[in-house]
PDB file of C-alpha atoms and ligand atoms in Angstrom:
ATOM      1  CA  UNK A 199      -2.401  67.908  57.438  1.00 46.00           C
ATOM      2  CA  UNK A 200       0.079  69.428  54.970  1.00 50.00           C
ATOM      3  CA  UNK A 201      -2.321  71.865  53.260  1.00 53.00           C
ATOM      4  CA  UNK A 202      -3.317  73.792  56.422  1.00 62.00           C
ATOM      5  CA  UNK A 203       0.394  73.906  57.521  1.00 58.00           C
ATOM      6  CA  UNK A 204       1.552  75.332  54.215  1.00 71.00           C
ATOM      7  CA  UNK A 205      -1.062  78.075  54.501  1.00 67.00           C
ATOM      8  CA  UNK A 206       0.043  78.791  58.053  1.00 65.00           C
ATOM      9  CA  UNK A 207       3.565  79.012  56.603  1.00 65.00           C
ATOM     10  CA  UNK A 208       2.540  81.355  53.850  1.00 64.00           C
ATOM     11  CA  UNK A 209       0.680  83.605  56.270  1.00 60.00           C
ATOM     12  CA  UNK A 210       3.628  83.662  58.614  1.00 63.00           C
ATOM     13  CA  UNK A 211       6.107  84.260  55.884  1.00 62.00           C
ATOM     14  CA  UNK A 212       3.867  87.223  54.466  1.00 62.00           C
ATOM     15  CA  UNK A 213       3.721  88.561  57.992  1.00 62.00           C
ATOM     16  CA  UNK A 214       7.458  88.358  58.671  1.00 64.00           C
ATOM     17  CA  UNK A 215       8.273  89.681  55.173  1.00 74.00           C
ATOM     18  CA  UNK A 216       6.206  92.815  55.181  1.00 87.00           C
ATOM     19  CA  UNK A 217       8.141  95.703  54.035  1.00 93.00           C
ATOM     20  CA  UNK A 218       9.096  98.345  56.514  1.00 95.00           C
ATOM     21  CA  UNK A 219       7.148 101.474  55.917  1.00 95.00           C
ATOM     22  CA  UNK A 220      10.400 103.587  56.309  1.00 97.00           C
ATOM     23  CA  UNK A 221      13.140 101.572  54.554  1.00 96.00           C
ATOM     24  CA  UNK A 222      11.169  98.910  52.537  1.00 95.00           C
ATOM     25  CA  UNK A 223      13.414  96.046  54.021  1.00 94.00           C
ATOM     26  CA  UNK A 224      11.530  93.077  55.533  1.00 91.00           C
ATOM     27  CA  UNK A 225      10.255  93.776  58.975  1.00 90.00           C
ATOM     28  CA  UNK A 226      10.929  90.446  60.717  1.00 86.00           C
ATOM     29  CA  UNK A 227       8.971  91.576  63.624  1.00 85.00           C
ATOM     30  CA  UNK A 228       5.498  92.466  64.995  1.00 87.00           C
ATOM     31  CA  UNK A 229       5.253  96.013  63.680  1.00 91.00           C
ATOM     32  CA  UNK A 230       5.551  97.625  60.212  1.00 94.00           C
ATOM     33  CA  UNK A 231       8.740  99.442  61.014  1.00 96.00           C
ATOM     34  CA  UNK A 232      11.910  97.200  61.181  1.00 94.00           C
ATOM     35  CA  UNK A 233      14.206  97.044  64.152  1.00 94.00           C
ATOM     36  CA  UNK A 234      16.904  99.190  62.741  1.00 96.00           C
ATOM     37  CA  UNK A 235      14.652 101.902  61.686  1.00 97.00           C
ATOM     38  CA  UNK A 236      12.890 101.696  65.283  1.00 97.00           C
ATOM     39  CA  UNK A 237      16.412 102.403  66.867  1.00 97.00           C
ATOM     40  CA  UNK A 238      16.710 105.455  64.674  1.00 98.00           C
ATOM     41  CA  UNK A 239      13.199 106.978  65.504  1.00 98.00           C
ATOM     42  CA  UNK A 240      13.422 110.295  67.656  1.00 98.00           C
ATOM     43  CA  UNK A 241      12.315 108.488  70.818  1.00 97.00           C
ATOM     44  CA  UNK A 242      11.328 111.045  73.496  1.00 95.00           C
ATOM     45  CA  UNK A 243      13.733 111.310  76.413  1.00 91.00           C
ATOM     46  CA  UNK A 244      13.016 112.663  79.730  1.00 85.00           C
ATOM     47  CA  UNK A 245      11.947 116.402  79.931  1.00 90.00           C
ATOM     48  CA  UNK A 246       9.951 118.640  82.059  1.00 94.00           C
ATOM     49  CA  UNK A 247       8.513 116.465  84.908  1.00 91.00           C
ATOM     50  CA  UNK A 248       5.052 117.851  84.240  1.00 94.00           C
ATOM     51  CA  UNK A 249       4.513 118.439  80.534  1.00 95.00           C
ATOM     52  CA  UNK A 250       7.459 116.527  78.982  1.00 93.00           C
ATOM     53  CA  UNK A 251       8.951 119.423  77.148  1.00 94.00           C
ATOM     54  CA  UNK A 252      12.700 118.774  76.363  1.00 90.00           C
ATOM     55  CA  UNK A 253      14.856 120.869  78.708  1.00 89.00           C
ATOM     56  CA  UNK A 254      18.543 121.404  79.401  1.00 83.00           C
ATOM     57  CA  UNK A 255      20.246 118.926  81.745  1.00 81.00           C
ATOM     58  CA  UNK A 256      19.547 119.292  85.465  1.00 80.00           C
ATOM     59  CA  UNK A 257      16.206 121.197  84.900  1.00 88.00           C
ATOM     60  CA  UNK A 258      13.148 119.553  86.276  1.00 91.00           C
ATOM     61  CA  UNK A 259      10.444 121.816  85.193  1.00 93.00           C
ATOM     62  CA  UNK A 260       9.789 124.312  82.322  1.00 93.00           C
ATOM     63  CA  UNK A 261       8.937 127.884  82.995  1.00 91.00           C
ATOM     64  CA  UNK A 262       5.427 127.573  81.738  1.00 90.00           C
ATOM     65  CA  UNK A 263       4.592 124.735  84.062  1.00 92.00           C
ATOM     66  CA  UNK A 264       6.059 126.885  86.963  1.00 93.00           C
ATOM     67  CA  UNK A 265       3.834 129.799  86.036  1.00 92.00           C
ATOM     68  CA  UNK A 266       0.594 128.422  84.566  1.00 90.00           C
ATOM     69  CA  UNK A 267      -2.448 126.939  86.291  1.00 92.00           C
ATOM     70  CA  UNK A 268      -2.354 123.301  85.202  1.00 95.00           C
ATOM     71  CA  UNK A 269      -4.900 120.672  85.582  1.00 96.00           C
ATOM     72  CA  UNK A 270      -3.131 117.554  84.163  1.00 97.00           C
ATOM     73  CA  UNK A 271      -0.522 115.833  86.343  1.00 97.00           C
ATOM     74  CA  UNK A 272       1.951 114.305  83.895  1.00 95.00           C
ATOM     75  CA  UNK A 273       2.535 113.859  80.147  1.00 96.00           C
ATOM     76  CA  UNK A 274       3.949 110.796  78.700  1.00 96.00           C
ATOM     77  CA  UNK A 275       5.108 110.926  75.016  1.00 96.00           C
ATOM     78  CA  UNK A 276       6.577 108.297  72.860  1.00 97.00           C
ATOM     79  CA  UNK A 277       8.655 110.614  70.258  1.00 98.00           C
ATOM     80  CA  UNK A 278       9.777 113.910  69.668  1.00 97.00           C
ATOM     81  CA  UNK A 279       7.945 115.660  66.772  1.00 97.00           C
ATOM     82  CA  UNK A 280      10.778 115.177  64.377  1.00 97.00           C
ATOM     83  CA  UNK A 281      11.359 113.425  61.023  1.00 98.00           C
ATOM     84  CA  UNK A 282      10.114 110.731  60.302  1.00 98.00           C
ATOM     85  CA  UNK A 283       7.449 110.612  62.883  1.00 98.00           C
ATOM     86  CA  UNK A 284       6.145 114.035  61.912  1.00 98.00           C
ATOM     87  CA  UNK A 285       5.592 113.000  58.326  1.00 97.00           C
ATOM     88  CA  UNK A 286       4.070 109.777  59.560  1.00 98.00           C
ATOM     89  CA  UNK A 287       1.517 111.536  61.842  1.00 97.00           C
ATOM     90  CA  UNK A 288       0.625 114.085  59.046  1.00 96.00           C
ATOM     91  CA  UNK A 289       0.037 111.413  56.563  1.00 96.00           C
ATOM     92  CA  UNK A 290      -1.985 109.410  59.287  1.00 96.00           C
ATOM     93  CA  UNK A 291      -4.244 112.470  59.756  1.00 93.00           C
ATOM     94  CA  UNK A 292      -4.415 114.069  56.349  1.00 90.00           C
ATOM     95  CA  UNK A 293      -4.031 111.346  53.964  1.00 88.00           C
ATOM     96  CA  UNK A 294      -5.855 108.535  55.822  1.00 88.00           C
ATOM     97  CA  UNK A 295      -2.654 106.563  56.254  1.00 94.00           C
ATOM     98  CA  UNK A 296      -4.289 104.678  59.210  1.00 95.00           C
ATOM     99  CA  UNK A 297      -1.635 101.998  59.254  1.00 95.00           C
ATOM    100  CA  UNK A 298       1.091 104.863  60.235  1.00 97.00           C
ATOM    101  CA  UNK A 299      -1.142 105.801  63.336  1.00 97.00           C
ATOM    102  CA  UNK A 300      -1.372 102.000  64.173  1.00 96.00           C
ATOM    103  CA  UNK A 301       2.380 101.467  64.048  1.00 97.00           C
ATOM    104  CA  UNK A 302       3.131 104.500  66.217  1.00 98.00           C
ATOM    105  CA  UNK A 303       0.405 103.610  68.725  1.00 98.00           C
ATOM    106  CA  UNK A 304       1.801  99.979  68.918  1.00 97.00           C
ATOM    107  CA  UNK A 305       5.384 101.198  69.650  1.00 97.00           C
ATOM    108  CA  UNK A 306       3.932 103.620  72.180  1.00 98.00           C
ATOM    109  CA  UNK A 307       1.947 100.875  73.914  1.00 98.00           C
ATOM    110  CA  UNK A 308       5.130  98.648  74.130  1.00 96.00           C
ATOM    111  CA  UNK A 309       6.883 101.634  75.768  1.00 96.00           C
ATOM    112  CA  UNK A 310       4.050 102.196  78.211  1.00 97.00           C
ATOM    113  CA  UNK A 311       3.699  98.540  79.350  1.00 95.00           C
ATOM    114  CA  UNK A 312       5.078  98.170  82.881  1.00 87.00           C
ATOM    115  CA  UNK A 313       4.814 101.862  83.640  1.00 93.00           C
ATOM    116  CA  UNK A 314       4.048 102.068  87.400  1.00 94.00           C
ATOM    117  CA  UNK A 315       1.065 104.423  87.115  1.00 93.00           C
ATOM    118  CA  UNK A 316      -1.141 103.773  83.993  1.00 97.00           C
ATOM    119  CA  UNK A 317      -4.532 105.406  83.922  1.00 98.00           C
ATOM    120  CA  UNK A 318      -7.827 103.692  84.595  1.00 98.00           C
ATOM    121  CA  UNK A 319      -9.605 104.876  81.590  1.00 98.00           C
ATOM    122  CA  UNK A 320      -8.603 106.563  78.369  1.00 98.00           C
ATOM    123  CA  UNK A 321     -10.345 109.502  76.885  1.00 97.00           C
ATOM    124  CA  UNK A 322      -9.427 110.755  73.332  1.00 96.00           C
ATOM    125  CA  UNK A 323      -9.242 114.610  72.756  1.00 94.00           C
ATOM    126  CA  UNK A 324     -12.576 115.247  70.995  1.00 90.00           C
ATOM    127  CA  UNK A 325     -12.417 117.332  67.718  1.00 85.00           C
ATOM    128  CA  UNK A 326     -15.180 119.550  66.552  1.00 80.00           C
ATOM    129  CA  UNK A 327     -17.940 117.655  64.319  1.00 81.00           C
ATOM    130  CA  UNK A 328     -17.057 119.815  61.434  1.00 83.00           C
ATOM    131  CA  UNK A 329     -13.300 118.809  61.490  1.00 83.00           C
ATOM    132  CA  UNK A 330     -14.400 115.235  61.941  1.00 86.00           C
ATOM    133  CA  UNK A 331     -16.877 115.366  59.071  1.00 89.00           C
ATOM    134  CA  UNK A 332     -14.190 116.860  56.812  1.00 89.00           C
ATOM    135  CA  UNK A 333     -11.331 114.285  57.904  1.00 90.00           C
ATOM    136  CA  UNK A 334     -13.703 111.399  58.148  1.00 92.00           C
ATOM    137  CA  UNK A 335     -12.266 110.290  61.642  1.00 94.00           C
ATOM    138  CA  UNK A 336     -10.845 111.595  64.902  1.00 94.00           C
ATOM    139  CA  UNK A 337      -7.126 110.478  65.059  1.00 96.00           C
ATOM    140  CA  UNK A 338      -7.113 110.468  68.876  1.00 96.00           C
ATOM    141  CA  UNK A 339     -10.033 108.042  68.731  1.00 96.00           C
ATOM    142  CA  UNK A 340      -8.036 105.527  66.820  1.00 97.00           C
ATOM    143  CA  UNK A 341      -4.841 105.905  68.957  1.00 98.00           C
ATOM    144  CA  UNK A 342      -7.045 105.405  72.008  1.00 98.00           C
ATOM    145  CA  UNK A 343      -8.463 102.228  70.555  1.00 98.00           C
ATOM    146  CA  UNK A 344      -5.109 100.883  69.811  1.00 98.00           C
ATOM    147  CA  UNK A 345      -3.550 101.742  73.176  1.00 98.00           C
ATOM    148  CA  UNK A 346      -6.482 100.587  75.026  1.00 98.00           C
ATOM    149  CA  UNK A 347      -6.551  97.179  73.489  1.00 97.00           C
ATOM    150  CA  UNK A 348      -2.921  96.685  73.897  1.00 97.00           C
ATOM    151  CA  UNK A 349      -2.713  97.909  77.485  1.00 97.00           C
ATOM    152  CA  UNK A 350      -6.231  96.539  78.584  1.00 97.00           C
ATOM    153  CA  UNK A 351      -7.545 100.123  79.598  1.00 98.00           C
ATOM    154  CA  UNK A 352     -11.166 100.870  78.738  1.00 98.00           C
ATOM    155  CA  UNK A 353     -11.780 103.740  76.322  1.00 98.00           C
ATOM    156  CA  UNK A 354     -14.626 106.254  76.891  1.00 97.00           C
ATOM    157  CA  UNK A 355     -15.237 107.913  73.638  1.00 91.00           C
ATOM    158  CA  UNK A 356     -18.049 110.157  74.422  1.00 85.00           C
ATOM    159  CA  UNK A 357     -16.984 111.448  77.874  1.00 89.00           C
ATOM    160  CA  UNK A 358     -16.735 115.066  76.668  1.00 88.00           C
ATOM    161  CA  UNK A 359     -17.532 117.353  73.776  1.00 83.00           C
ATOM    162  CA  UNK A 360     -16.092 120.478  72.191  1.00 80.00           C
ATOM    163  CA  UNK A 361     -18.539 123.277  73.020  1.00 77.00           C
ATOM    164  CA  UNK A 362     -17.368 125.461  70.229  1.00 68.00           C
ATOM    165  CA  UNK A 363     -15.292 125.291  67.033  1.00 64.00           C
ATOM    166  CA  UNK A 364     -11.864 126.778  67.790  1.00 67.00           C
ATOM    167  CA  UNK A 365      -9.297 128.126  65.455  1.00 66.00           C
ATOM    168  CA  UNK A 366      -6.436 126.001  64.239  1.00 69.00           C
ATOM    169  CA  UNK A 367      -3.869 126.223  67.137  1.00 65.00           C
ATOM    170  CA  UNK A 368      -0.863 126.148  64.920  1.00 68.00           C
ATOM    171  CA  UNK A 369      -1.715 129.503  63.558  1.00 69.00           C
ATOM    172  CA  UNK A 370      -1.561 131.268  66.921  1.00 69.00           C
ATOM    173  CA  UNK A 371       0.965 132.292  69.512  1.00 74.00           C
ATOM    174  CA  UNK A 372       1.070 130.867  73.037  1.00 69.00           C
ATOM    175  CA  UNK A 373      -1.241 133.448  74.764  1.00 71.00           C
ATOM    176  CA  UNK A 374      -3.731 133.239  71.958  1.00 72.00           C
ATOM    177  CA  UNK A 375      -3.709 129.372  71.918  1.00 66.00           C
ATOM    178  CA  UNK A 376      -4.702 129.454  75.597  1.00 69.00           C
ATOM    179  CA  UNK A 377      -7.548 132.016  74.851  1.00 69.00           C
ATOM    180  CA  UNK A 378      -8.766 129.925  71.877  1.00 70.00           C
ATOM    181  CA  UNK A 379      -9.306 126.822  73.707  1.00 67.00           C
ATOM    182  CA  UNK A 380     -10.310 128.155  77.178  1.00 69.00           C
ATOM    183  CA  UNK A 381     -13.544 126.468  78.165  1.00 77.00           C
ATOM    184  CA  UNK A 382     -13.812 124.757  74.905  1.00 81.00           C
ATOM    185  CA  UNK A 383     -14.802 121.481  76.561  1.00 90.00           C
ATOM    186  CA  UNK A 384     -17.554 120.024  78.682  1.00 90.00           C
ATOM    187  CA  UNK A 385     -17.800 116.521  80.205  1.00 93.00           C
ATOM    188  CA  UNK A 386     -20.830 114.448  79.685  1.00 92.00           C
ATOM    189  CA  UNK A 387     -20.320 112.000  82.582  1.00 95.00           C
ATOM    190  CA  UNK A 388     -18.886 111.756  86.165  1.00 96.00           C
ATOM    191  CA  UNK A 389     -15.348 110.574  86.485  1.00 97.00           C
ATOM    192  CA  UNK A 390     -15.128 110.435  90.367  1.00 97.00           C
ATOM    193  CA  UNK A 391     -11.776 109.103  91.677  1.00 96.00           C
ATOM    194  CA  UNK A 392     -10.469 107.891  88.340  1.00 98.00           C
ATOM    195  CA  UNK A 393      -7.072 108.297  86.875  1.00 98.00           C
ATOM    196  CA  UNK A 394      -7.704 109.420  83.298  1.00 98.00           C
ATOM    197  CA  UNK A 395      -5.261 109.160  80.352  1.00 98.00           C
ATOM    198  CA  UNK A 396      -6.153 111.912  77.891  1.00 98.00           C
ATOM    199  CA  UNK A 397      -4.987 110.633  74.424  1.00 98.00           C
ATOM    200  CA  UNK A 398      -3.678 113.015  71.718  1.00 97.00           C
ATOM    201  CA  UNK A 399      -1.539 112.725  68.551  1.00 97.00           C
ATOM    202  CA  UNK A 400       0.813 115.655  69.109  1.00 96.00           C
ATOM    203  CA  UNK A 401       1.036 118.199  72.010  1.00 95.00           C
ATOM    204  CA  UNK A 402       2.769 121.577  71.610  1.00 92.00           C
ATOM    205  CA  UNK A 403       1.609 124.367  74.016  1.00 89.00           C
ATOM    206  CA  UNK A 404      -0.587 121.833  76.073  1.00 91.00           C
ATOM    207  CA  UNK A 405      -3.358 124.588  75.712  1.00 90.00           C
ATOM    208  CA  UNK A 406      -5.880 121.917  74.421  1.00 91.00           C
ATOM    209  CA  UNK A 407      -5.061 119.239  76.713  1.00 94.00           C
ATOM    210  CA  UNK A 408      -4.961 121.562  79.732  1.00 94.00           C
ATOM    211  CA  UNK A 409      -8.330 122.916  78.884  1.00 92.00           C
ATOM    212  CA  UNK A 410      -9.871 119.478  78.569  1.00 95.00           C
ATOM    213  CA  UNK A 411      -8.284 118.378  81.805  1.00 96.00           C
ATOM    214  CA  UNK A 412      -9.867 121.174  83.579  1.00 95.00           C
ATOM    215  CA  UNK A 413     -13.297 119.836  82.326  1.00 95.00           C
ATOM    216  CA  UNK A 414     -12.395 116.497  83.349  1.00 96.00           C
ATOM    217  CA  UNK A 415     -11.266 117.428  86.741  1.00 96.00           C
ATOM    218  CA  UNK A 416     -14.566 119.367  87.135  1.00 95.00           C
ATOM    219  CA  UNK A 417     -16.286 116.012  86.449  1.00 96.00           C
ATOM    220  CA  UNK A 418     -14.376 114.436  89.316  1.00 97.00           C
ATOM    221  CA  UNK A 419     -11.287 112.953  87.814  1.00 98.00           C
ATOM    222  CA  UNK A 420      -8.577 112.518  90.447  1.00 98.00           C
ATOM    223  CA  UNK A 421      -5.455 112.401  88.283  1.00 98.00           C
ATOM    224  CA  UNK A 422      -4.812 113.078  84.664  1.00 98.00           C
ATOM    225  CA  UNK A 423      -2.017 111.868  82.486  1.00 98.00           C
ATOM    226  CA  UNK A 424      -1.606 112.981  78.910  1.00 98.00           C
ATOM    227  CA  UNK A 425      -0.623 110.360  76.509  1.00 98.00           C
ATOM    228  CA  UNK A 426       0.584 111.649  73.302  1.00 97.00           C
ATOM    229  CA  UNK A 427       2.338 110.131  70.303  1.00 98.00           C
ATOM    230  CA  UNK A 428       4.625 113.083  69.834  1.00 97.00           C
ATOM    231  CA  UNK A 429       5.936 116.132  71.818  1.00 96.00           C
ATOM    232  CA  UNK A 430       6.702 119.300  69.777  1.00 94.00           C
ATOM    233  CA  UNK A 431       8.667 122.234  70.956  1.00 90.00           C
ATOM    234  CA  UNK A 432       6.865 125.379  72.042  1.00 85.00           C
ATOM    235  CA  UNK A 433       5.740 127.744  69.269  1.00 80.00           C
TER     236      UNK A 433
HETATM  237 ZN1   ZN B 120      13.112  99.990  58.144  1.00 84.07          ZN
HETATM  238 ZN1   ZN B 121       6.554 121.877  81.559  1.00 84.07          ZN
END
C-alpha cells in the first residue's frame, strides 16, 4: 500500500511545487500563477456597460457604444491588456506558449463562475485559414475549449467562417478597422433563441467581434456576450 501512496505524494508535491510562470516561486494552488502574483494582475474593473471599455467614474457608456450600431449585448473581460497579461498573450499566440493561454482562461473561468447570465454556447472568433496555417492553431479555439470545460458550456467550433482574409487590425485606425472587417463573417448554422458567448483573446475597437455578432444575430442568436481575456484601450 505504501508504494501507490508515495507515488501520489510525489505527484501532489510536484503539482503544488510547480514554479509560478511569473515569479518562479512555488504555486501552492491549482493554477500556474501563484496567489501573490494573481493579486497583482491587471484585473479588469467595471467600464462601459456595453463594451467594457475603461471609463471615468460615473460614466455608464462610452461614446462609441452610444453612436455605433452594435450587434453584441455585453462584453465580459478578465484583464486589462497591460503587463504582464499582454506579454503572456503575445507569447501564447506567437511563441506557442499554450500553457499561458490555459492559465489565463482558467483564471477567467473562475471569475465567470456564478455570473447570473452565462451563454448557452461558446463560439470562438474564427481566423482565416492562412493565418491558422501560419500559426498552427486558433487561439480563440483553445480559450473556448478551456472556458467551455470549466463552465460546462458547449463550444461550437465551426459555427461560422471568415469569408475573406482581412488586414491586420492593429495597423488601422478606428474607421478603417470597421470597414476592414465589415461583412467578413458568415454563419454556417442556425442559432435560434440561443445566448451566444463570442470568445476572443483581446478586444480593442470591437470591430471584429461586432461584425461576427452581426452574422450570428442574422443566424437567429437572441443575445450575444463577448468573452475576452483582455480589454485593450481604443487605438
Ligand atoms: Zn508568482
Ligand atoms: Zn462602450
